[in-house]
CSV table of N, CA and C in Angstrom, one decimal:
chain,number,residue,atom,x,y,z
A,1,UNK,N,-14.3,30.8,14.4
A,1,UNK,CA,-13.6,29.5,14.1
A,1,UNK,C,-13.9,29.1,12.7
A,2,UNK,N,-12.9,28.7,11.9
A,2,UNK,CA,-13.1,28.2,10.6
A,2,UNK,C,-14.1,27.0,10.6
A,3,UNK,N,-14.9,26.9,9.5
A,3,UNK,CA,-15.9,25.8,9.4
A,3,UNK,C,-15.3,24.4,9.5
A,4,UNK,N,-14.2,24.2,8.8
A,4,UNK,CA,-13.6,22.8,8.8
A,4,UNK,C,-13.1,22.4,10.2
A,5,UNK,N,-12.6,23.4,11.0
A,5,UNK,CA,-12.2,23.1,12.4
A,5,UNK,C,-13.5,22.8,13.2
A,6,UNK,N,-14.5,23.6,13.0
A,6,UNK,CA,-15.7,23.4,13.8
A,6,UNK,C,-16.4,22.1,13.5
A,7,UNK,N,-16.3,21.7,12.2
A,7,UNK,CA,-16.9,20.4,11.8
A,7,UNK,C,-16.1,19.3,12.4
A,8,UNK,N,-14.7,19.4,12.5
A,8,UNK,CA,-13.9,18.4,13.1
A,8,UNK,C,-14.2,18.3,14.6
A,9,UNK,N,-14.3,19.4,15.3
A,9,UNK,CA,-14.6,19.3,16.7
A,9,UNK,C,-16.0,18.8,17.0
A,10,UNK,N,-16.9,18.9,16.1
A,10,UNK,CA,-18.2,18.4,16.3
A,10,UNK,C,-18.3,16.9,15.9
A,11,UNK,N,-17.3,16.4,15.2
A,11,UNK,CA,-17.3,15.0,14.8
A,11,UNK,C,-17.1,14.1,16.0
A,12,UNK,N,-17.4,12.8,15.9
A,12,UNK,CA,-17.2,11.9,16.9
A,12,UNK,C,-15.7,11.8,17.3
A,13,UNK,N,-14.9,11.7,16.2
A,13,UNK,CA,-13.4,11.6,16.5
A,13,UNK,C,-12.9,12.9,17.1
A,14,UNK,N,-13.3,14.0,16.7
A,14,UNK,CA,-12.9,15.3,17.3
A,14,UNK,C,-13.3,15.4,18.8
A,15,UNK,N,-14.5,14.9,19.1
A,15,UNK,CA,-14.9,14.8,20.5
A,15,UNK,C,-14.1,13.9,21.3
A,16,UNK,N,-13.7,12.8,20.7
A,16,UNK,CA,-12.9,11.8,21.5
A,16,UNK,C,-11.5,12.4,21.8
A,17,UNK,N,-10.9,13.2,20.9
A,17,UNK,CA,-9.7,13.8,21.2
A,17,UNK,C,-9.9,14.9,22.2
A,18,UNK,N,-10.9,15.8,22.0
A,18,UNK,CA,-11.2,16.9,22.9
A,18,UNK,C,-11.4,16.4,24.3
A,19,UNK,N,-12.2,15.3,24.5
A,19,UNK,CA,-12.5,14.7,25.8
A,19,UNK,C,-11.3,13.8,26.3
A,20,UNK,N,-10.2,13.8,25.6
A,20,UNK,CA,-9.1,13.0,26.0
A,20,UNK,C,-9.4,11.5,26.3
A,21,UNK,N,-10.3,11.0,25.4
A,21,UNK,CA,-10.6,9.6,25.6
A,21,UNK,C,-9.5,8.6,25.3
A,22,UNK,N,-8.5,9.1,24.5
A,22,UNK,CA,-7.3,8.3,24.2
A,22,UNK,C,-6.2,8.5,25.2
A,23,UNK,N,-6.4,9.4,26.2
A,23,UNK,CA,-5.4,9.6,27.2
A,23,UNK,C,-4.4,10.7,26.8
A,24,UNK,N,-3.4,10.8,27.6
A,24,UNK,CA,-2.3,11.9,27.4
A,24,UNK,C,-1.0,11.2,27.1
A,25,UNK,N,-0.2,11.8,26.3
A,25,UNK,CA,1.1,11.2,26.0
A,25,UNK,C,2.0,11.3,27.2
A,26,UNK,N,2.7,10.3,27.4
A,26,UNK,CA,3.7,10.2,28.6
A,26,UNK,C,4.9,11.1,28.3
A,27,UNK,N,5.2,11.4,27.0
A,27,UNK,CA,6.4,12.2,26.7
A,27,UNK,C,6.1,13.7,26.7
A,28,UNK,N,5.0,14.1,26.1
A,28,UNK,CA,4.8,15.5,26.0
A,28,UNK,C,3.6,16.1,26.7
A,29,UNK,N,2.8,15.1,27.3
A,29,UNK,CA,1.6,15.5,28.1
A,29,UNK,C,0.5,16.1,27.2
A,30,UNK,N,0.5,16.0,25.9
A,30,UNK,CA,-0.6,16.4,25.0
A,30,UNK,C,-1.6,15.3,24.9
A,31,UNK,N,-2.8,15.6,24.5
A,31,UNK,CA,-3.8,14.6,24.2
A,31,UNK,C,-3.4,13.7,23.1
A,32,UNK,N,-3.5,12.4,23.3
A,32,UNK,CA,-3.2,11.5,22.2
A,32,UNK,C,-4.3,11.5,21.2
A,33,UNK,N,-4.1,11.3,20.0
A,33,UNK,CA,-5.1,11.3,18.9
A,33,UNK,C,-5.6,9.9,18.5
A,34,UNK,N,-5.1,8.9,19.2
A,34,UNK,CA,-5.5,7.5,19.0
A,34,UNK,C,-4.9,6.8,20.2
A,35,UNK,N,-5.4,5.6,20.4
A,35,UNK,CA,-5.0,4.9,21.6
A,35,UNK,C,-3.5,4.7,21.8
A,36,UNK,N,-2.8,4.5,20.7
A,36,UNK,CA,-1.3,4.4,20.7
A,36,UNK,C,-0.6,5.4,19.9
A,37,UNK,N,-1.2,6.6,19.8
A,37,UNK,CA,-0.6,7.6,18.9
A,37,UNK,C,-0.7,9.0,19.5
A,38,UNK,N,0.5,9.7,19.5
A,38,UNK,CA,0.6,11.1,19.9
A,38,UNK,C,1.0,11.8,18.6
A,39,UNK,N,0.1,12.6,18.0
A,39,UNK,CA,0.4,13.3,16.8
A,39,UNK,C,1.6,14.3,17.0
A,40,UNK,N,1.6,14.9,18.1
A,40,UNK,CA,2.7,15.9,18.4
A,40,UNK,C,4.1,15.2,18.4
A,41,UNK,N,4.2,14.1,19.1
A,41,UNK,CA,5.5,13.5,19.2
A,41,UNK,C,5.9,12.7,17.8
A,42,UNK,N,4.9,12.1,17.3
A,42,UNK,CA,5.1,11.3,16.0
A,42,UNK,C,5.4,12.2,14.8
A,43,UNK,N,4.8,13.4,14.8
A,43,UNK,CA,5.1,14.3,13.7
A,43,UNK,C,6.6,14.7,13.8
A,44,UNK,N,7.1,14.9,15.0
A,44,UNK,CA,8.5,15.3,15.2
A,44,UNK,C,9.4,14.1,14.8
A,45,UNK,N,9.0,12.9,15.1
A,45,UNK,CA,9.8,11.7,14.7
A,45,UNK,C,9.9,11.6,13.2
A,46,UNK,N,8.7,11.8,12.5
A,46,UNK,CA,8.7,11.7,11.0
A,46,UNK,C,9.6,12.8,10.5
A,47,UNK,N,9.5,14.0,11.0
A,47,UNK,CA,10.3,15.1,10.4
A,47,UNK,C,11.8,14.9,10.6
A,48,UNK,N,12.1,14.3,11.7
A,48,UNK,CA,13.6,14.0,11.9
A,48,UNK,C,14.1,13.0,10.8
A,49,UNK,N,13.2,12.2,10.3
A,49,UNK,CA,13.6,11.2,9.3
A,49,UNK,C,13.4,11.6,7.8
A,50,UNK,N,12.9,12.8,7.6
A,50,UNK,CA,12.6,13.2,6.2
A,50,UNK,C,13.9,13.1,5.3
A,51,UNK,N,15.0,13.4,5.9
A,51,UNK,CA,16.2,13.3,5.0
A,51,UNK,C,16.8,11.9,4.8
A,52,UNK,N,16.1,10.9,5.4
A,52,UNK,CA,16.6,9.5,5.3
A,52,UNK,C,16.0,8.7,4.1
A,53,UNK,N,15.1,9.4,3.4
A,53,UNK,CA,14.5,8.7,2.3
A,53,UNK,C,14.1,9.7,1.2
A,54,UNK,N,14.0,9.2,0.0
A,54,UNK,CA,13.4,10.1,-1.1
A,54,UNK,C,12.8,9.2,-2.2
A,55,UNK,N,11.8,9.7,-2.8
A,55,UNK,CA,11.1,9.0,-3.9
A,55,UNK,C,11.9,9.3,-5.2
A,56,UNK,N,12.7,10.4,-5.2
A,56,UNK,CA,13.3,10.9,-6.4
A,56,UNK,C,12.5,12.0,-7.0
A,57,UNK,N,11.3,12.3,-6.5
A,57,UNK,CA,10.4,13.3,-7.0
A,57,UNK,C,10.1,14.3,-5.9
A,58,UNK,N,10.5,15.5,-6.0
A,58,UNK,CA,10.3,16.5,-5.0
A,58,UNK,C,8.8,16.6,-4.6
A,59,UNK,N,7.9,16.6,-5.6
A,59,UNK,CA,6.5,16.8,-5.2
A,59,UNK,C,6.0,15.6,-4.5
A,60,UNK,N,6.4,14.4,-4.8
A,60,UNK,CA,5.9,13.2,-4.1
A,60,UNK,C,6.5,13.2,-2.7
A,61,UNK,N,7.8,13.6,-2.5
A,61,UNK,CA,8.4,13.7,-1.2
A,61,UNK,C,7.6,14.6,-0.3
A,62,UNK,N,7.3,15.8,-0.8
A,62,UNK,CA,6.5,16.8,0.0
A,62,UNK,C,5.2,16.3,0.3
A,63,UNK,N,4.5,15.6,-0.6
A,63,UNK,CA,3.2,15.0,-0.4
A,63,UNK,C,3.2,14.0,0.8
A,64,UNK,N,4.2,13.1,0.7
A,64,UNK,CA,4.3,12.1,1.8
A,64,UNK,C,4.7,12.8,3.1
A,65,UNK,N,5.6,13.7,3.1
A,65,UNK,CA,6.0,14.5,4.3
A,65,UNK,C,4.8,15.2,4.9
A,66,UNK,N,4.0,15.8,4.1
A,66,UNK,CA,2.8,16.5,4.6
A,66,UNK,C,1.8,15.5,5.2
A,67,UNK,N,1.6,14.4,4.6
A,67,UNK,CA,0.7,13.4,5.1
A,67,UNK,C,1.2,12.8,6.4
A,68,UNK,N,2.5,12.6,6.6
A,68,UNK,CA,3.1,12.1,7.8
A,68,UNK,C,3.0,13.1,8.9
A,69,UNK,N,3.1,14.4,8.6
A,69,UNK,CA,3.0,15.5,9.6
A,69,UNK,C,1.6,15.6,10.1
A,70,UNK,N,0.6,15.3,9.3
A,70,UNK,CA,-0.8,15.4,9.6
A,70,UNK,C,-1.4,14.1,10.3
A,71,UNK,N,-0.7,13.0,10.2
A,71,UNK,CA,-1.2,11.7,10.6
A,71,UNK,C,-1.6,11.7,12.1
A,72,UNK,N,-2.9,11.4,12.4
A,72,UNK,CA,-3.4,11.4,13.7
A,72,UNK,C,-3.5,10.0,14.3
A,73,UNK,N,-3.2,9.0,13.4
A,73,UNK,CA,-3.2,7.6,13.8
A,73,UNK,C,-2.5,6.8,12.7
A,74,UNK,N,-2.3,5.5,12.9
A,74,UNK,CA,-1.5,4.7,12.0
A,74,UNK,C,-2.2,4.6,10.6
A,75,UNK,N,-3.5,4.6,10.6
A,75,UNK,CA,-4.2,4.5,9.3
A,75,UNK,C,-4.0,5.7,8.4
A,76,UNK,N,-3.6,6.8,8.9
A,76,UNK,CA,-3.4,8.0,8.1
A,76,UNK,C,-1.9,8.2,7.7
A,77,UNK,N,-1.1,7.2,8.0
A,77,UNK,CA,0.4,7.3,7.7
A,77,UNK,C,0.6,6.9,6.2
A,78,UNK,N,1.3,7.7,5.5
A,78,UNK,CA,1.7,7.3,4.1
A,78,UNK,C,3.2,7.2,4.2
A,79,UNK,N,3.8,6.1,3.7
A,79,UNK,CA,5.2,5.9,3.7
A,79,UNK,C,5.8,5.7,2.3
A,80,UNK,N,7.0,6.0,2.1
A,80,UNK,CA,7.7,5.7,0.9
A,80,UNK,C,8.3,4.3,1.1
A,81,UNK,N,7.9,3.3,0.2
A,81,UNK,CA,8.4,2.0,0.4
A,81,UNK,C,9.4,1.7,-0.7
A,82,UNK,N,10.7,1.4,-0.3
A,82,UNK,CA,11.7,1.1,-1.3
A,82,UNK,C,11.4,-0.3,-2.0
A,83,UNK,N,11.8,-0.4,-3.2
A,83,UNK,CA,11.5,-1.7,-3.9
A,83,UNK,C,12.1,-2.9,-3.2
A,84,UNK,N,13.2,-2.7,-2.5
A,84,UNK,CA,13.9,-3.8,-1.8
A,84,UNK,C,13.0,-4.4,-0.7
A,85,UNK,N,12.1,-3.6,-0.2
A,85,UNK,CA,11.2,-4.1,0.9
A,85,UNK,C,10.0,-4.9,0.3
A,86,UNK,N,9.9,-5.1,-1.0
A,86,UNK,CA,8.8,-5.8,-1.6
A,86,UNK,C,9.2,-7.1,-2.2
A,87,UNK,N,8.4,-8.1,-2.0
A,87,UNK,CA,8.7,-9.4,-2.6
A,87,UNK,C,7.4,-9.9,-3.3
A,88,UNK,N,7.5,-10.9,-4.1
A,88,UNK,CA,6.3,-11.6,-4.6
A,88,UNK,C,5.4,-10.6,-5.4
A,89,UNK,N,6.0,-9.7,-6.2
A,89,UNK,CA,5.3,-8.8,-6.9
A,89,UNK,C,4.6,-9.4,-8.1
A,90,UNK,N,3.3,-9.3,-8.2
A,90,UNK,CA,2.5,-10.0,-9.3
A,90,UNK,C,1.6,-9.0,-9.9
A,91,UNK,N,1.5,-9.0,-11.3
A,91,UNK,CA,0.6,-8.2,-12.0
A,91,UNK,C,-0.8,-8.5,-11.8
A,92,UNK,N,-1.7,-7.5,-11.6
A,92,UNK,CA,-3.1,-7.8,-11.4
A,92,UNK,C,-4.0,-7.2,-12.6
A,93,UNK,N,-3.7,-5.9,-13.0
A,93,UNK,CA,-4.6,-5.3,-14.0
A,93,UNK,C,-3.9,-4.1,-14.6
A,94,UNK,N,-4.4,-3.7,-15.8
A,94,UNK,CA,-3.9,-2.5,-16.5
A,94,UNK,C,-5.1,-1.6,-16.6
A,95,UNK,N,-4.9,-0.3,-16.2
A,95,UNK,CA,-6.0,0.7,-16.4
A,95,UNK,C,-5.5,1.7,-17.4
A,96,UNK,N,-6.3,2.7,-17.6
A,96,UNK,CA,-6.0,3.8,-18.5
A,96,UNK,C,-4.8,4.6,-18.1
A,97,UNK,N,-4.6,4.8,-16.8
A,97,UNK,CA,-3.6,5.7,-16.3
A,97,UNK,C,-2.6,4.9,-15.4
A,98,UNK,N,-2.8,3.6,-15.1
A,98,UNK,CA,-1.9,2.9,-14.2
A,98,UNK,C,-1.9,1.4,-14.4
A,99,UNK,N,-1.0,0.8,-13.8
A,99,UNK,CA,-0.9,-0.7,-13.7
A,99,UNK,C,-1.0,-1.1,-12.3
A,100,UNK,N,-1.8,-2.1,-12.0
A,100,UNK,CA,-2.0,-2.6,-10.6
A,100,UNK,C,-1.2,-3.9,-10.4
A,101,UNK,N,-0.5,-4.0,-9.2
A,101,UNK,CA,0.2,-5.2,-8.8
A,101,UNK,C,-0.2,-5.5,-7.4
A,102,UNK,N,0.1,-6.7,-7.0
A,102,UNK,CA,0.0,-7.1,-5.6
A,102,UNK,C,1.4,-7.5,-5.2
A,103,UNK,N,1.7,-7.4,-3.9
A,103,UNK,CA,3.0,-7.7,-3.4
A,103,UNK,C,3.0,-8.0,-1.9
A,104,UNK,N,4.1,-8.4,-1.4
A,104,UNK,CA,4.3,-8.5,0.1
A,104,UNK,C,5.3,-7.5,0.5
A,105,UNK,N,4.9,-6.6,1.5
A,105,UNK,CA,5.8,-5.6,2.0
A,105,UNK,C,6.4,-6.2,3.3
A,106,UNK,N,7.7,-6.5,3.2
A,106,UNK,CA,8.3,-7.3,4.3
A,106,UNK,C,8.3,-6.7,5.7
A,107,UNK,N,8.5,-5.4,5.8
A,107,UNK,CA,8.5,-4.9,7.1
A,107,UNK,C,7.1,-4.5,7.6
A,108,UNK,N,6.2,-4.3,6.8
A,108,UNK,CA,4.8,-3.9,7.2
A,108,UNK,C,4.7,-2.4,7.6
A,109,UNK,N,3.5,-2.0,7.7
A,109,UNK,CA,3.3,-0.6,8.0
A,109,UNK,C,3.5,-0.2,9.5
A,110,UNK,N,3.6,1.1,9.7
A,110,UNK,CA,3.8,1.6,11.1
A,110,UNK,C,2.6,1.3,11.9
A,111,UNK,N,2.8,0.8,13.1
A,111,UNK,CA,1.8,0.5,14.1
A,111,UNK,C,1.8,1.6,15.2
A,112,UNK,N,2.9,1.8,15.8
A,112,UNK,CA,3.1,2.8,16.9
A,112,UNK,C,4.5,3.0,17.2
A,113,UNK,N,4.8,3.9,18.0
A,113,UNK,CA,6.2,4.2,18.5
A,113,UNK,C,6.5,3.3,19.7
A,114,UNK,N,7.7,2.6,19.6
A,114,UNK,CA,8.1,1.8,20.7
A,114,UNK,C,9.1,2.6,21.5
A,115,UNK,N,8.7,3.2,22.7
A,115,UNK,CA,9.5,4.0,23.5
A,115,UNK,C,10.8,3.3,24.0
A,116,UNK,N,10.6,2.0,24.4
A,116,UNK,CA,11.7,1.3,24.9
A,116,UNK,C,12.8,1.1,23.9
A,117,UNK,N,12.5,0.8,22.7
A,117,UNK,CA,13.6,0.5,21.7
A,117,UNK,C,13.8,1.7,20.8
A,118,UNK,N,13.0,2.8,21.0
A,118,UNK,CA,13.2,4.1,20.2
A,118,UNK,C,13.1,3.8,18.7
A,119,UNK,N,12.1,3.1,18.3
A,119,UNK,CA,11.9,2.9,16.9
A,119,UNK,C,10.4,2.6,16.6
A,120,UNK,N,10.0,2.6,15.4
A,120,UNK,CA,8.6,2.3,15.0
A,120,UNK,C,8.3,0.8,15.2
A,121,UNK,N,7.2,0.5,15.8
A,121,UNK,CA,6.7,-0.9,15.8
A,121,UNK,C,5.9,-1.0,14.6
A,122,UNK,N,6.1,-2.1,13.9
A,122,UNK,CA,5.4,-2.3,12.6
A,122,UNK,C,4.4,-3.5,12.6
A,123,UNK,N,3.4,-3.5,11.8
A,123,UNK,CA,2.5,-4.6,11.8
A,123,UNK,C,2.8,-5.4,10.5
A,124,UNK,N,3.2,-6.7,10.8
A,124,UNK,CA,3.4,-7.6,9.7
A,124,UNK,C,2.8,-9.0,10.2
A,125,UNK,N,2.5,-9.8,9.3
A,125,UNK,CA,1.8,-11.0,9.7
A,125,UNK,C,2.6,-12.2,9.1
A,126,UNK,N,2.4,-13.4,9.8
A,126,UNK,CA,3.1,-14.6,9.3
A,126,UNK,C,2.7,-14.9,7.8
A,127,UNK,N,3.7,-15.3,7.0
A,127,UNK,CA,3.5,-15.5,5.6
A,127,UNK,C,3.7,-17.0,5.2
A,128,UNK,N,3.5,-17.8,6.2
A,128,UNK,CA,3.8,-19.2,5.9
A,128,UNK,C,2.9,-19.8,4.9
A,129,UNK,N,1.6,-19.3,4.9
A,129,UNK,CA,0.6,-20.0,4.0
A,129,UNK,C,-0.4,-18.9,3.6
A,130,UNK,N,-0.8,-18.8,2.4
A,130,UNK,CA,-1.8,-17.9,1.9
A,130,UNK,C,-3.1,-18.8,1.8
A,131,UNK,N,-3.9,-18.8,2.8
A,131,UNK,CA,-5.1,-19.7,2.9
A,131,UNK,C,-6.1,-19.3,1.8
A,132,UNK,N,-6.3,-18.0,1.5
A,132,UNK,CA,-7.2,-17.6,0.5
A,132,UNK,C,-6.9,-18.1,-0.9
A,133,UNK,N,-5.6,-18.0,-1.2
A,133,UNK,CA,-5.2,-18.4,-2.5
A,133,UNK,C,-4.7,-19.9,-2.6
A,134,UNK,N,-4.7,-20.5,-1.4
A,134,UNK,CA,-4.2,-21.9,-1.3
A,134,UNK,C,-2.8,-22.1,-1.9
A,135,UNK,N,-1.9,-21.1,-1.5
A,135,UNK,CA,-0.6,-21.1,-2.0
A,135,UNK,C,0.4,-21.1,-0.8
A,136,UNK,N,1.4,-21.9,-0.9
A,136,UNK,CA,2.5,-21.8,0.1
A,136,UNK,C,3.7,-21.1,-0.6
A,137,UNK,N,3.9,-19.8,-0.2
A,137,UNK,CA,5.0,-19.1,-0.8
A,137,UNK,C,6.4,-19.7,-0.5
A,138,UNK,N,7.3,-19.5,-1.4
A,138,UNK,CA,8.7,-19.9,-1.1
A,138,UNK,C,9.4,-18.8,-0.5
A,139,UNK,N,9.7,-18.9,0.8
A,139,UNK,CA,10.3,-17.8,1.6
A,139,UNK,C,11.6,-18.2,2.1
A,140,UNK,N,12.5,-17.2,2.2
A,140,UNK,CA,13.8,-17.5,2.9
A,140,UNK,C,13.6,-17.0,4.3
A,141,UNK,N,14.7,-17.1,5.1
A,141,UNK,CA,14.6,-16.9,6.5
A,141,UNK,C,14.1,-15.4,6.9
A,142,UNK,N,14.5,-14.4,6.1
A,142,UNK,CA,14.2,-13.1,6.4
A,142,UNK,C,12.8,-12.7,5.9
A,143,UNK,N,12.1,-13.6,5.3
A,143,UNK,CA,10.8,-13.4,4.7
A,143,UNK,C,9.6,-14.1,5.4
A,144,UNK,N,9.7,-14.3,6.7
A,144,UNK,CA,8.7,-15.0,7.4
A,144,UNK,C,7.5,-14.2,7.8
A,145,UNK,N,7.6,-12.9,7.7
A,145,UNK,CA,6.4,-12.0,8.0
A,145,UNK,C,6.4,-10.9,7.1
A,146,UNK,N,5.2,-10.3,6.9
A,146,UNK,CA,5.0,-9.2,6.0
A,146,UNK,C,3.6,-8.7,5.9
A,147,UNK,N,3.3,-7.9,5.0
A,147,UNK,CA,1.9,-7.4,4.9
A,147,UNK,C,1.6,-7.3,3.4
A,148,UNK,N,0.5,-7.9,3.0
A,148,UNK,CA,0.1,-7.9,1.6
A,148,UNK,C,-0.4,-6.5,1.3
A,149,UNK,N,0.1,-6.0,0.1
A,149,UNK,CA,-0.3,-4.7,-0.3
A,149,UNK,C,-0.6,-4.7,-1.8
A,150,UNK,N,-1.3,-3.7,-2.2
A,150,UNK,CA,-1.6,-3.5,-3.6
A,150,UNK,C,-0.8,-2.3,-4.0
A,151,UNK,N,-0.1,-2.4,-5.2
A,151,UNK,CA,0.7,-1.3,-5.7
A,151,UNK,C,0.1,-0.7,-6.9
A,152,UNK,N,0.1,0.6,-7.1
A,152,UNK,CA,-0.4,1.2,-8.3
A,152,UNK,C,0.8,2.0,-8.9
A,153,UNK,N,1.1,1.5,-10.1
A,153,UNK,CA,2.2,2.2,-10.9
A,153,UNK,C,1.6,3.1,-11.9
A,154,UNK,N,1.7,4.4,-11.6
A,154,UNK,CA,1.1,5.4,-12.5
A,154,UNK,C,2.0,5.5,-13.8
A,155,UNK,N,1.3,5.5,-15.0
A,155,UNK,CA,1.9,5.8,-16.2
A,155,UNK,C,2.6,7.1,-16.2
A,156,UNK,N,3.8,7.2,-16.7
A,156,UNK,CA,4.5,8.5,-16.8
A,156,UNK,C,4.7,9.1,-15.4
A,157,UNK,N,4.9,8.3,-14.4
A,157,UNK,CA,4.9,8.7,-13.0
A,157,UNK,C,6.2,9.6,-12.7
A,158,UNK,N,7.2,9.5,-13.5
A,158,UNK,CA,8.3,10.4,-13.2
A,158,UNK,C,8.0,11.9,-13.5
A,159,UNK,N,6.9,12.1,-14.1
A,159,UNK,CA,6.4,13.5,-14.4
A,159,UNK,C,5.2,13.9,-13.5
A,160,UNK,N,5.0,13.3,-12.4
A,160,UNK,CA,4.0,13.7,-11.5
A,160,UNK,C,4.2,15.1,-11.1
A,161,UNK,N,3.1,15.9,-11.2
A,161,UNK,CA,3.2,17.3,-10.9
A,161,UNK,C,2.4,17.7,-9.6
A,162,UNK,N,2.7,18.9,-9.1
A,162,UNK,CA,2.1,19.3,-7.9
A,162,UNK,C,0.5,19.3,-8.0
A,163,UNK,N,0.0,19.7,-9.2
A,163,UNK,CA,-1.5,19.8,-9.3
A,163,UNK,C,-2.1,18.4,-9.1
A,164,UNK,N,-1.5,17.3,-9.6
A,164,UNK,CA,-2.1,16.0,-9.4
A,164,UNK,C,-2.0,15.6,-7.9
A,165,UNK,N,-0.9,15.9,-7.3
A,165,UNK,CA,-0.8,15.5,-5.9
A,165,UNK,C,-1.7,16.4,-5.0
A,166,UNK,N,-2.0,17.6,-5.4
A,166,UNK,CA,-2.9,18.5,-4.7
A,166,UNK,C,-4.3,17.9,-4.7
A,167,UNK,N,-4.7,17.3,-5.9
A,167,UNK,CA,-6.0,16.7,-6.0
A,167,UNK,C,-6.1,15.4,-5.1
A,168,UNK,N,-5.0,14.6,-5.1
A,168,UNK,CA,-5.0,13.4,-4.3
A,168,UNK,C,-5.1,13.9,-2.8
A,169,UNK,N,-4.3,14.9,-2.5
A,169,UNK,CA,-4.3,15.4,-1.1
A,169,UNK,C,-5.7,15.9,-0.7
A,170,UNK,N,-6.4,16.6,-1.6
A,170,UNK,CA,-7.8,17.0,-1.3
A,170,UNK,C,-8.7,15.9,-1.0
A,171,UNK,N,-8.5,14.8,-1.7
A,171,UNK,CA,-9.4,13.6,-1.5
A,171,UNK,C,-9.0,12.9,-0.1
A,172,UNK,N,-7.7,12.9,0.2
A,172,UNK,CA,-7.3,12.4,1.5
A,172,UNK,C,-7.8,13.2,2.6
A,173,UNK,N,-7.8,14.5,2.5
A,173,UNK,CA,-8.3,15.4,3.5
A,173,UNK,C,-9.8,15.1,3.8
A,174,UNK,N,-10.5,14.8,2.8
A,174,UNK,CA,-12.0,14.5,3.0
A,174,UNK,C,-12.1,13.3,3.9
A,175,UNK,N,-11.2,12.3,3.6
A,175,UNK,CA,-11.2,11.1,4.5
A,175,UNK,C,-10.8,11.4,5.9
A,176,UNK,N,-9.8,12.3,6.1
A,176,UNK,CA,-9.3,12.6,7.4
A,176,UNK,C,-10.4,13.3,8.2
A,177,UNK,N,-11.2,14.1,7.6
A,177,UNK,CA,-12.3,14.9,8.3
A,177,UNK,C,-13.4,14.0,8.7
A,178,UNK,N,-13.7,13.0,7.8
A,178,UNK,CA,-14.9,12.2,8.1
A,178,UNK,C,-14.7,11.3,9.3
């Protein structure tokens, strides 16, 4: 057995899946990989939607698709967010290789699959008042909920290459295993 698989199976998370602590999926009868997550079924759902979005960069698209295919829970999902889904974008800082912004993602991230409505259930929070910043945002009717996010705009990002994304992927894999 490869060492990385053995390490995973010996981890607390690996044992939880092996012991079926999250239960079995009602659709495919496989072990769930989180309380509300079936990796087997959700991977197929993501793959079905691969042709419905693009970043405009083949390497970035493949990177996101691979991450979605590997996601064992909602925390491991990476999504392409179109600019139209973001509001209240504000500059935070400039670094050597990127610019950092904060924004509100209107639909919020994927929470779990809603079998009844056959769509992703998303987590978004009421945006009526930002207590931490003591700011009441000016929102229209469609902007009553969202998720605060940090955006990183890479300098020269239209030229992102496979090697850079492989390095990012290697770092994500370390997080997945831990």
